[in-house]
XYZ file of C-alpha atoms in Angstrom:
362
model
C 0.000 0.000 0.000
C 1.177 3.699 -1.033
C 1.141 5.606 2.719
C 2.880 8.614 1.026
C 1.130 12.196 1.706
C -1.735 13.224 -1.550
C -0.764 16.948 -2.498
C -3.650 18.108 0.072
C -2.178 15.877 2.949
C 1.225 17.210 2.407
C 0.596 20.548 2.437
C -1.911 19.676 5.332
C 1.174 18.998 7.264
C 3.065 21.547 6.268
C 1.120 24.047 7.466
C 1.185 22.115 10.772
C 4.435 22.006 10.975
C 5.228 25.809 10.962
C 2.500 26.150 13.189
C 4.385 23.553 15.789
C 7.597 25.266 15.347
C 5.977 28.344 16.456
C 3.311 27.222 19.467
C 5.053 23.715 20.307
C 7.299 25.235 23.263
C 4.516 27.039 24.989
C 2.609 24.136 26.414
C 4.042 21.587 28.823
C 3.990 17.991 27.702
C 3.477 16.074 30.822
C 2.573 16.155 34.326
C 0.297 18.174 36.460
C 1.640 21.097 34.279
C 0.420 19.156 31.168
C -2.995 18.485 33.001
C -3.302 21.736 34.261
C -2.872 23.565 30.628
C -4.145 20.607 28.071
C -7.514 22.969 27.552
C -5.214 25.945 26.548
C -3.415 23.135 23.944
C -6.939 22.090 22.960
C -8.255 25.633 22.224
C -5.146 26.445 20.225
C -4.832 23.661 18.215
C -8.767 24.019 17.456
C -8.435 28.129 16.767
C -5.417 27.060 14.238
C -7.124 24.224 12.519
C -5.617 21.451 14.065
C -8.500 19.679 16.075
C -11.351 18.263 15.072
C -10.446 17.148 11.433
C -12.707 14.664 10.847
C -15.790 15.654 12.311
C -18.720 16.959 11.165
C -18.894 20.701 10.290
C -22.017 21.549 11.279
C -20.608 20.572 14.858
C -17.130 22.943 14.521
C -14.938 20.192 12.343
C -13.618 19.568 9.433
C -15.238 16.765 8.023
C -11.458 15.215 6.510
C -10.337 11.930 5.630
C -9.542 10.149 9.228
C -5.664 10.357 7.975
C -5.454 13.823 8.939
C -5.955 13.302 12.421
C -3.006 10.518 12.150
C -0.754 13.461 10.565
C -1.719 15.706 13.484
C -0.931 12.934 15.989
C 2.772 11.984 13.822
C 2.996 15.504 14.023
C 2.680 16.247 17.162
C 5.175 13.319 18.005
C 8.071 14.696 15.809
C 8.057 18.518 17.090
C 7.765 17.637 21.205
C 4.234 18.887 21.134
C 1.434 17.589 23.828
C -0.528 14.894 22.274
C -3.778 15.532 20.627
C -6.924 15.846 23.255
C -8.647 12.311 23.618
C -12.047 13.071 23.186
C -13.081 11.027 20.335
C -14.821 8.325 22.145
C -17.425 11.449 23.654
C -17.558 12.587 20.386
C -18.515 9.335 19.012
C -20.583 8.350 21.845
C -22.932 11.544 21.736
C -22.837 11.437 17.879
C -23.931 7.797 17.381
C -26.694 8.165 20.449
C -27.834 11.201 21.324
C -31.097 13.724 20.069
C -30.203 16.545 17.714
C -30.898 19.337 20.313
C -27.596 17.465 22.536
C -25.821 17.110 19.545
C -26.252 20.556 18.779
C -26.297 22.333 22.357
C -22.655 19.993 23.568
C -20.785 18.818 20.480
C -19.333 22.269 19.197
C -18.185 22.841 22.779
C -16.931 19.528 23.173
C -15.009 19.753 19.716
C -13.999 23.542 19.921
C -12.860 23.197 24.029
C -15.012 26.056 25.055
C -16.159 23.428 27.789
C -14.413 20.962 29.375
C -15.889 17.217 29.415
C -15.287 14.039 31.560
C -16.617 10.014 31.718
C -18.121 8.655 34.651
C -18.048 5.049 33.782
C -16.500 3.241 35.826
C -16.686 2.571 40.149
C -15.065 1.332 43.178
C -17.270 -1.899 42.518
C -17.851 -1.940 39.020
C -14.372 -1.395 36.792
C -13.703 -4.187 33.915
C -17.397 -5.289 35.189
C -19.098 -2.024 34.079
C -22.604 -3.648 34.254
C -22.572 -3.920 37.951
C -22.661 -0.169 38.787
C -24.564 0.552 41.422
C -25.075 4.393 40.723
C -28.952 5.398 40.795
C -30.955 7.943 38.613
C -34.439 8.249 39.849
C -36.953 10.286 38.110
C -38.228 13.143 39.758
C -40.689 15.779 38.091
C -38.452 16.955 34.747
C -35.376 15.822 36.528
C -33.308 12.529 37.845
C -31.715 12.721 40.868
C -28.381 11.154 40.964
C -26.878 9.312 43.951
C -23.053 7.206 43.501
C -19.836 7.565 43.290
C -17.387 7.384 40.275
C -13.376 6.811 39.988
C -10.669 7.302 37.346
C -12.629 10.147 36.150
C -9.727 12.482 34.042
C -10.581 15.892 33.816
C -12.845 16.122 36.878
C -11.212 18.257 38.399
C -12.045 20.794 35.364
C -14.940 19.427 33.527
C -18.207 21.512 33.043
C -20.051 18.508 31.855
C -19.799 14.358 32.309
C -21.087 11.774 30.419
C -22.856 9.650 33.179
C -23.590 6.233 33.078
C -26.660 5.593 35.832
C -29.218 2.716 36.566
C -32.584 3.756 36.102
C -33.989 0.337 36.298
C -32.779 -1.972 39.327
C -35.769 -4.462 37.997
C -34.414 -5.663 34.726
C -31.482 -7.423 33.319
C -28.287 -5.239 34.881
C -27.112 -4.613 30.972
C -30.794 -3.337 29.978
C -31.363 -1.144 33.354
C -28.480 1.923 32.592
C -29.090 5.062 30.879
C -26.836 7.978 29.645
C -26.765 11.408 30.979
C -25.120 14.462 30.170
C -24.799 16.055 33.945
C -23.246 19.810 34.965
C -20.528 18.614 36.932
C -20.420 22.579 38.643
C -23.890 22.572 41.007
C -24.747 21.164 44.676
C -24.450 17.350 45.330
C -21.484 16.731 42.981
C -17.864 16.697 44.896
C -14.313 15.797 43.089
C -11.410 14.497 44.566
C -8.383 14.457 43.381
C -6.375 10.835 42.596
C -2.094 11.255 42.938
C -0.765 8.459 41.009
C 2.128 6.381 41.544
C 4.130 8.969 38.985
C 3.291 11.705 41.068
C 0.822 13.478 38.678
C -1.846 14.841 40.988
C -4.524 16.394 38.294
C -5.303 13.629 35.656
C -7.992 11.627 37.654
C -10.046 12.092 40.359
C -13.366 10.008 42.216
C -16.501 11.267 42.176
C -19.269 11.308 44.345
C -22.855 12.147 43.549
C -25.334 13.199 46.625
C -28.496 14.301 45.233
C -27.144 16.170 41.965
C -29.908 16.711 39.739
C -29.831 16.314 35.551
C -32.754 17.371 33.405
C -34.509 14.298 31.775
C -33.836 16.579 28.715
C -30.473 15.745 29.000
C -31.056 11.918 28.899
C -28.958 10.391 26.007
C -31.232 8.306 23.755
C -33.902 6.394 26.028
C -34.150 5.128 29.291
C -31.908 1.468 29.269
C -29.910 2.672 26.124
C -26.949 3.195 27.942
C -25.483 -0.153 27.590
C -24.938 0.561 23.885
C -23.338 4.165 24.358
C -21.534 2.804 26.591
C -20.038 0.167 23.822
C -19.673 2.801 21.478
C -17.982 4.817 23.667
C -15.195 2.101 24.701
C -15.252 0.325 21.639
C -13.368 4.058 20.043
C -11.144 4.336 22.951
C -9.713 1.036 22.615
C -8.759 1.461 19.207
C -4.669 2.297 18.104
C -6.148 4.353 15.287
C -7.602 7.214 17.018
C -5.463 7.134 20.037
C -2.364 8.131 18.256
C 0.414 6.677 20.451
C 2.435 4.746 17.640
C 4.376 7.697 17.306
C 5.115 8.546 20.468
C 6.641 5.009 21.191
C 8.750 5.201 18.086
C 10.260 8.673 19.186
C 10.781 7.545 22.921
C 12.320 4.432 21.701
C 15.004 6.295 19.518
C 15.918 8.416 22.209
C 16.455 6.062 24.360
C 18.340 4.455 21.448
C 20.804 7.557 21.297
C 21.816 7.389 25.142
C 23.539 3.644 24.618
C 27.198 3.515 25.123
C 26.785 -0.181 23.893
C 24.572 -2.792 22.787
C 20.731 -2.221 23.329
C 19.265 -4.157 25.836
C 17.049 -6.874 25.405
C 13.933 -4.817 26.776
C 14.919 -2.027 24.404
C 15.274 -4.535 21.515
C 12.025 -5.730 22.103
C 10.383 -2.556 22.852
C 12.026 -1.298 19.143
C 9.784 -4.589 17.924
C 6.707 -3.993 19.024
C 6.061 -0.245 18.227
C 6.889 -1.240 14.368
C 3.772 -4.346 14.927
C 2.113 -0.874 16.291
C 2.797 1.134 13.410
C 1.663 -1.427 11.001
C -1.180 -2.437 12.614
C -2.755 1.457 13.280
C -1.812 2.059 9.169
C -4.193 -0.883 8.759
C -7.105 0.052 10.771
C -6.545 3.424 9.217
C -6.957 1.871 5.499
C -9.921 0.002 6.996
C -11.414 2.728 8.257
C -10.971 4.664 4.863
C -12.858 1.671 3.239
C -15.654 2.278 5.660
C -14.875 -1.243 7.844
C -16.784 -0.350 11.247
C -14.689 -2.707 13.772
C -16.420 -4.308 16.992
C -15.075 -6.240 18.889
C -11.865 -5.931 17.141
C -11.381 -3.495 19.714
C -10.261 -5.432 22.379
C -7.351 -6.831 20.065
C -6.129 -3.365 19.847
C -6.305 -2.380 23.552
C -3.988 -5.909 24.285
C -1.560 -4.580 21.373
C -1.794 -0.899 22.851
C -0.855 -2.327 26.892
C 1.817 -4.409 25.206
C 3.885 -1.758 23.750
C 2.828 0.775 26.125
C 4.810 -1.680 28.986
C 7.518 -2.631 26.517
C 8.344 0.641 26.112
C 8.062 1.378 29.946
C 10.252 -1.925 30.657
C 12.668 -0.246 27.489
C 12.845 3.374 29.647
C 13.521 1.213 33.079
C 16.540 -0.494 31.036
C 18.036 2.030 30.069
C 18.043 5.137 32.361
C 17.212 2.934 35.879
C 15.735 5.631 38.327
C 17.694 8.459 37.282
C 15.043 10.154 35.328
C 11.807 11.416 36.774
C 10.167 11.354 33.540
C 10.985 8.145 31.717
C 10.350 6.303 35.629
C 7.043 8.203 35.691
C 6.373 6.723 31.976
C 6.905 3.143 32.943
C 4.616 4.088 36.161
C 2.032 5.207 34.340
C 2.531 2.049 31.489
C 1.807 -0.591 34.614
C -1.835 1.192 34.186
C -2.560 0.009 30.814
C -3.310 -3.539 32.187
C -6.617 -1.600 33.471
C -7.793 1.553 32.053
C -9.667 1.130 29.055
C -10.884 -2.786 30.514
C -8.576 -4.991 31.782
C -6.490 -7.529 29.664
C -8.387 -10.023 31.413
C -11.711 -9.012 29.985
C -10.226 -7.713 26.440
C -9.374 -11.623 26.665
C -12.753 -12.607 27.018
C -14.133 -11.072 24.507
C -11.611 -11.908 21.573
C -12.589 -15.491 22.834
C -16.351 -15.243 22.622
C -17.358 -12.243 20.338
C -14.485 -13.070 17.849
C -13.076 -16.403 17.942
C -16.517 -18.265 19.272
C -15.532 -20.444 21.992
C -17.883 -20.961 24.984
C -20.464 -20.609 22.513
C-alpha cells in the first residue's frame, strides 16, 4: 500500500508544521503542568485548525479523511508537542446516540474546548465489570436525581459537563437497566477528589461522588436502558490504536532512548524497538480500513492488548536504560503498569476476543 502524503495531505502537514515550530514550546507535555494547561493546547490547536479534522462541520470540524488526524498525531510526536486531546470516544458516543438538540447544544463545545468534558463510567465496585454499577438515577418531576460515586474520572477536576452512566432500572437485566446522561458537573451534590498516582501526577484523575445532583430528563442520552450501547460505542473508540495516536510517540521515545547507549541495546529495548513497528503497522491498517468504511467491533479489544503491550515494553525499554535516574521516563513506565486496566482490563479484552471473535464458549 502507497502511505505517502496526496498533495492536500502534504501541504496539510506543512502548514502544521510551521504552526508547531511556532506554538510547540509554549505548552508543557506532561505532568500536572500538562494536566493543568491541556484545555489551553486544545483551544489552540482548534483556533489554528488542528483539532477536530474529521468531524462533522455543522458541529465545529472539518469533516477530513480520518488520515489527517493521524498526521496531526505523527505531528505532534516529531516537534515535542502535547498529544492531541482524547475526546473522540465522547464525540462518538454523543454522535452515534444522542437527540439533535444534545448534539447541537454539547458537540461544538466539546469539539472547539469552550467546555471541558469528563466520563463517569467506571466505580469502586464496578471497573472491567461495568454492568454492575450501582449508581442510581431516579426520576423526579423533569429531573433525575443522581446518587453514587465514580473513579478514574480524568478531567474532573475541570470538567463543566460528564457523560454519566446511571441505573434507572434496578428491575431488569443489569445490561438493559443503565441510561446515559449528560450532567453539569459545577452545582450542589457533585464533589471531586483528586487521585495522585504512583508517577506523582496529581490532576489527571479524580473520584466522584454524587449526593443528590440533579440532571434534566432533557439531557437523557437516547432512552431510558440505552446506555449499555453508548456505553459500547464509547469504549469500543477508545480502545482502538487508530484514534489514540500513540504509535508515534513510542517510536520517538524508543530512539531516544536508542541515542543514550554507550553499547549494545538491551534486550527490553530490543524488544520494545519490535513492538512499536507491529504498532505502526497495525494502526496504518485500521486506518486503510477505516478509509474503506470497515466499522470494527469487537476488534477493539485486540487493539487495547496490542496498545498495553507496547505501552509496557516501552516502559520496561525506559527502566533499562536510564534505571531511576530520570523522573520522567520512571514516571512513563509508572504510568505504562496502568494500561493492564484503564480502558478494561487484559483479562476481559481476553474474554471477549474469545467469545465475540473467535466463538468459543459458545
Amino acid at each position: 500500500m502507497d502511505f505517502r502524503d496526496s498533495p492536500q495531505e502534504a501541504e496539510f502537514r506543512a502548514r502544521l508544521r510551521d504552526w508547531l515550530a511556532e506554538n510547540a514550546d509554549r505548552f508543557p507535555t506532561s505532568g500536572d503542568e500538562y494536566w493543568a494547561r491541556q484545555g489551553d493546547w486544545h483551544q489552540a490547536l482548534y483556533a489554528a485548525g488542528f483539532f477536530g479534522s474529521s468531524w462533522p462541520k455543522e458541529f465545529g470540524g472539518h469533516e477530513l479523511p480520518p488520515v489527517y488526524d493521524v498526521i496531526v498525531d505523527e505531528e505532534l510526536a516529531r516537534a515535542g508537542a502535547p498529544p492531541r486531546p482524547s475526546l473522540g470516544y465522547l464525540v462518538q458516543g454523543l454522535g452515534r446516540h444522542g437527540g439533535r438538540e444534545l448534539q447541537q447544544r454539547f458537540l461544538p463545545g466539546m469539539i472547539n474546548g469552550t467546555e471541558r468534558w469528563c466520563q463517569g463510567f467506571s466505580e469502586p465496585g464496578a471497573g472491567s465489570d461495568l454492568a454492575s454499577l450501582t449508581t442510581t438515577a431516579t426520576r423526579d418531576g423533569d429531573d433525575y436525581v443522581v446518587h453514587g460515586h465514580k473513579i478514574w474520572t480524568s478531567y474532573s477536576d475541570v470538567a463543566d459537563w460528564c457523560l454519566l452512566l446511571a441505573r434507572t432500572d434496578p428491575d431488569v437485566p443489569r445490561h438493559k437497566g443503565i441510561s446515559a446522561f449528560v450532567i453539569a458537573m459545577k452545582q450542589p451534590g457533585v464533589e471531586q477528589r483528586p487521585l495522585r498516582m504512583i508517577s506523582g501526577v496529581t490532576r489527571e484523575f479524580g473520584q466522584v461522588r454524587f449526593d443528590g445532583a440533579r440532571v434534566p430528563a432533557a439531557q437523557l442520552v437516547g432512552a431510558p436502558g440505552d446506555g449499555w450501547k453508548l456505553a459500547m460505542t464509547v469504549v469500543g473508540h477508545e480502545r482502538e490504536p487508530a484514534t489514540l495516536g500513540y504509535a508515534a510517540r513510542y517510536a520517538k521515545l524508543v530512539r531516544q532512548l536508542a541515542s543514550r547507549l554507550d553499547g549494545p541495546a538491551p534486550d527490553d529495548l530490543a524488544w520494545a524497538a519490535v513492538q512499536t513497528e507491529m504498532l505502526r503497522l497495525h494502526v496504518r491498517r485500521r486506518l486503510s480500513e477505516q478509509l474503506d468504511g470497515v466499522v470494527h467491533g469487537p476488534d477493539g479489544s485486540l487493539d487495547k492488548l496490542l496498545m498495553t503491550w507496547v505501552d509496557q515494553a516501552v516502559g520496561h525499554a525506559a527502566l533499562a536504560v536510564t534505571g531511576t535516574g530520570d523522573p520522567e521516563l520512571l514516571g512513563s513506565y509508572f504510568y505504562s503498569r496502568a494500561q493492564s486496566v484503564m480502558g478494561g482490563t487484559s483479562q476481559i479484552q481476553k474474554n471477549i476476543i474469545a467469545s465475540r471473535i473467535l466463538g468459543l464458549g459458545v
